[in-house]
CSV table of C-alpha atoms in Angstrom, one decimal:
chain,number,residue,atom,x,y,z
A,48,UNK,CA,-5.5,25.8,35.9
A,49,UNK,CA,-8.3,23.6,36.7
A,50,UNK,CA,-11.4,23.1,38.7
A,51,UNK,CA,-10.3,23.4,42.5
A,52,UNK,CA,-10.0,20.2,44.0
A,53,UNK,CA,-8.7,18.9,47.0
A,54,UNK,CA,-6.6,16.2,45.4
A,55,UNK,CA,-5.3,19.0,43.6
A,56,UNK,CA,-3.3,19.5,47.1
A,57,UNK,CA,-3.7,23.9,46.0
A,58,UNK,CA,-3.4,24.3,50.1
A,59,UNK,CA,0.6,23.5,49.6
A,60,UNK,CA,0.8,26.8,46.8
A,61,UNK,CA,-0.9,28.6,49.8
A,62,UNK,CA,1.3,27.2,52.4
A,63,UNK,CA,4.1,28.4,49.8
A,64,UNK,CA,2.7,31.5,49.1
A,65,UNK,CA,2.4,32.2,53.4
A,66,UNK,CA,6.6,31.5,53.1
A,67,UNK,CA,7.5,33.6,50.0
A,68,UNK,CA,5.1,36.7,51.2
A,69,UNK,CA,8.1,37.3,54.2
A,70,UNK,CA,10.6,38.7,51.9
A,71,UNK,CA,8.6,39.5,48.8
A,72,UNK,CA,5.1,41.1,50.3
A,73,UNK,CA,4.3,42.2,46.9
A,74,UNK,CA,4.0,39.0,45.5
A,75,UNK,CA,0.5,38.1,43.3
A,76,UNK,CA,-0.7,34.6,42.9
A,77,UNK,CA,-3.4,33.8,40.3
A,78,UNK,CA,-5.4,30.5,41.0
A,79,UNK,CA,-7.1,29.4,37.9
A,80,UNK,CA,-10.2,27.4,37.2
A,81,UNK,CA,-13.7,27.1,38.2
A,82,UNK,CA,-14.8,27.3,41.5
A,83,UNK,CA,-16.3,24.4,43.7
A,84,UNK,CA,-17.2,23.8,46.8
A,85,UNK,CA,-13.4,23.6,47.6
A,86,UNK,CA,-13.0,27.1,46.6
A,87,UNK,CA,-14.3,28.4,49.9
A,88,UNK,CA,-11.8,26.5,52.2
A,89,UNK,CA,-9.0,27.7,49.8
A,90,UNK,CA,-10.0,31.7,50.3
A,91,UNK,CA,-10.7,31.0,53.9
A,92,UNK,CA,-7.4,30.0,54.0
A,93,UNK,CA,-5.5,32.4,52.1
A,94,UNK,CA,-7.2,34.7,54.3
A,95,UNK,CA,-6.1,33.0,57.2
A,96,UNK,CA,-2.6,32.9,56.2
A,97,UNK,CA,-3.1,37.3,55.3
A,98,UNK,CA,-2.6,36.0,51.5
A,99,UNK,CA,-6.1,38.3,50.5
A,100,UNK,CA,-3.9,40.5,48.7
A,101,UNK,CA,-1.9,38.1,47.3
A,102,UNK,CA,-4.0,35.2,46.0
A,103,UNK,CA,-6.9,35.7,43.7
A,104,UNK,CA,-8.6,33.5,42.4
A,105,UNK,CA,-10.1,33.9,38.9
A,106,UNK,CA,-12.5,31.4,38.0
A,107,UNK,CA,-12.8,30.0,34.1
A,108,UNK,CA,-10.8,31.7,31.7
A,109,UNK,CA,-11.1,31.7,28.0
A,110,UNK,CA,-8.2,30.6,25.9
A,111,UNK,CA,-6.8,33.9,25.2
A,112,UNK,CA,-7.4,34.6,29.0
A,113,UNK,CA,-5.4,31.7,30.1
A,114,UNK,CA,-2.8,32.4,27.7
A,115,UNK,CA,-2.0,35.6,28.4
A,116,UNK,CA,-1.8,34.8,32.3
A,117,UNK,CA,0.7,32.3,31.2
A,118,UNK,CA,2.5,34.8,29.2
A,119,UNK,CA,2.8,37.8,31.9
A,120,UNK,CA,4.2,35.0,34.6
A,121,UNK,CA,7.3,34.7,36.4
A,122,UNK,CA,6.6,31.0,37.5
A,123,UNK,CA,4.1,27.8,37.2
A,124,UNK,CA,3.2,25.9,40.0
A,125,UNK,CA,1.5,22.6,40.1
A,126,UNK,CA,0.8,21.1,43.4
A,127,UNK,CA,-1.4,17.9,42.7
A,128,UNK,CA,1.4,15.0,44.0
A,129,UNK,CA,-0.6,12.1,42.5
A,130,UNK,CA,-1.2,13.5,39.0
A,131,UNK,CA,-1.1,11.0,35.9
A,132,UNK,CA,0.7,13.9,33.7
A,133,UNK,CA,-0.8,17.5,34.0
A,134,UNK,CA,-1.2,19.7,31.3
A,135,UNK,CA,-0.1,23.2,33.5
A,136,UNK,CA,3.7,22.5,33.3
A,137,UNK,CA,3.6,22.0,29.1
A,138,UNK,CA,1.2,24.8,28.9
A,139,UNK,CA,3.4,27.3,30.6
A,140,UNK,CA,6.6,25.9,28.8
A,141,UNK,CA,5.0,26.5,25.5
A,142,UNK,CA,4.7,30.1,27.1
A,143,UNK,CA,8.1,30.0,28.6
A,144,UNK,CA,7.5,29.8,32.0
A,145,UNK,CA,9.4,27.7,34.0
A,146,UNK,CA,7.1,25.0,36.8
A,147,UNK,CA,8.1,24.1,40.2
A,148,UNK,CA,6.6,20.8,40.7
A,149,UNK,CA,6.7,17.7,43.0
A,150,UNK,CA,9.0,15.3,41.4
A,151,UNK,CA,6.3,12.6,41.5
A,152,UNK,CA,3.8,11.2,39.1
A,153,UNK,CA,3.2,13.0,35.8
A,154,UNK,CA,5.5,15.9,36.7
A,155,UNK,CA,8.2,14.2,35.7
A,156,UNK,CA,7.9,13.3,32.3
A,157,UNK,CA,7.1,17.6,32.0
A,158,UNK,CA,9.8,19.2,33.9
A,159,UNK,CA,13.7,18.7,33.8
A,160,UNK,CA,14.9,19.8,37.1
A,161,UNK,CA,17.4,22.7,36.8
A,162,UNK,CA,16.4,22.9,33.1
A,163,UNK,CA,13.0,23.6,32.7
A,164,UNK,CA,12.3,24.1,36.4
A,165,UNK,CA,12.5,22.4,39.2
A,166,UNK,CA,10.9,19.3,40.7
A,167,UNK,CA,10.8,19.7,44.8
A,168,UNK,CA,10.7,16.2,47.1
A,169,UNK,CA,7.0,16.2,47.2
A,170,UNK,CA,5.5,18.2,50.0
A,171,UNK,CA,8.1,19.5,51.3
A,172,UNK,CA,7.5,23.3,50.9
A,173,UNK,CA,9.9,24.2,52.2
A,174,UNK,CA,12.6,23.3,49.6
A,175,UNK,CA,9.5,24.2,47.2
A,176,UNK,CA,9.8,28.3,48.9
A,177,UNK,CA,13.5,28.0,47.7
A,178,UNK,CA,12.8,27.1,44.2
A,179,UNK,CA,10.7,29.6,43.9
A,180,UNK,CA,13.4,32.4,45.5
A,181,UNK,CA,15.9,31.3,43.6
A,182,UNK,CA,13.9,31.9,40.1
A,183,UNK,CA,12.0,35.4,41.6
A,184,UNK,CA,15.6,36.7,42.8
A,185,UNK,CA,17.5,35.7,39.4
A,186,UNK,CA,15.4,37.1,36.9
A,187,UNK,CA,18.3,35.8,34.0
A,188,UNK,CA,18.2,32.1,35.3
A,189,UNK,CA,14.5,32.3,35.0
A,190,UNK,CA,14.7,33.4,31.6
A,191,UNK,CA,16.8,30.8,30.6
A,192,UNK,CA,15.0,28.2,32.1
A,193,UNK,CA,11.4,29.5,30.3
A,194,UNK,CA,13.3,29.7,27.2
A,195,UNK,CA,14.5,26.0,28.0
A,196,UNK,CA,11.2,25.2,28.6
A,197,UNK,CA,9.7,26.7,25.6
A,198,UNK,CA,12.1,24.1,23.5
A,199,UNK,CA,11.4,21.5,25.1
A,200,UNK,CA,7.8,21.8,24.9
A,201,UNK,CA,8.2,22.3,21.3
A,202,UNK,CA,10.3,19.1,20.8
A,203,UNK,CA,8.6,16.9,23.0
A,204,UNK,CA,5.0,17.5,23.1
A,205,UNK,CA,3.6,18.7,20.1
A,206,UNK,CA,0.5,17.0,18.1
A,207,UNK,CA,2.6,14.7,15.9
A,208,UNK,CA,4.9,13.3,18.9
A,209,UNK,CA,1.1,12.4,20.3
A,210,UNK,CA,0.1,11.3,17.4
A,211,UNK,CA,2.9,8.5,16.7
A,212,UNK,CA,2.9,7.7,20.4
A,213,UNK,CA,-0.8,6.8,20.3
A,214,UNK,CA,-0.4,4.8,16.4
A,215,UNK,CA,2.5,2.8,18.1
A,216,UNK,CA,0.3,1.6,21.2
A,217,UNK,CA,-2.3,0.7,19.1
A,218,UNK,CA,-0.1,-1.3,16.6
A,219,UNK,CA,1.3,-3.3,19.5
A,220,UNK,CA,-2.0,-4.3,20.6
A,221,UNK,CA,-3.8,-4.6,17.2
């Protein structure tokens, strides 16, 4: 949901995407975010992988754009192993999507494996395929899980909780 990057890691949602297309060809994948110079090698290789009718990628959204995305979709998925927290995962809670992520890094702190989402061993995408079967074949688990997510979003990151997080680092150090 952000510029395209290579640290981003975006080939692993292709290399996903080249798995899950076997037993769900209808599949759709929307890469957000504005393009970059990255951008080409990802559509070259979506195209090589015979993703072009499953992968698009939509450049900037608005708000309300972004949102509604959100809203209409089955899963999140945030590849970028080495992120410091990532917004993606508490965005699409606060829709009530559940994320598959790598449980590294930020990740972590934004997902509750089995809860919320899941969090594969990081690149392996193989087990990260499963995840995603598992929540496009069970349409009720993925329900509760978004609705989980939606919760904990709520509870956990809302302005306030950020608010006393930040006035309690800077007391300690004031």
């Amino acid at each position: 949901t952000n510029r395209h990057y290579p640290q981003k890691r975006l080939d692993y949602l292709l290399l996903c995407m080249k798995e899950l297309v076997k037993t769900s060809p209808s599949l759709k994948c929307y890469i957000t975010g504005g393009f970059t110079k990255h951008t080409r090698y990802l559509m070259k290789t979506a195209e090589r992988y015979g993703l072009t009718g499953n992968v698009a990628f939509t450049g900037n959204l608005t708000t309300r754009e972004l949102v509604k995305l959100y809203q209409n979709a089955h899963i999140y998925t945030f590849t970028s192993p080495e992120e410091d927290f990532g917004l993606g995962p508490i965005e699409a809670a606060a829709c009530g999507v559940p994320s598959i992520v790598w449980d590294n890094a930020g990740p972590r702190e934004t997902v509750i494996h089995g809860e919320t989402g899941f969090r594969a061993p990081p690149y392996s995408v193989k087990e990260m395929a499963t995840y995603h079967r598992r929540l496009l074949e069970d349409p009720a688990l993925r329900d509760e899980m978004g609705e989980k997510a939606r919760e904990y979003s709520r509870k956990k990151f809302t302005w306030e909780k950020h608010v006393d997080t930040l006035e309690g680092f800077l007391s300690k150090i004031c």
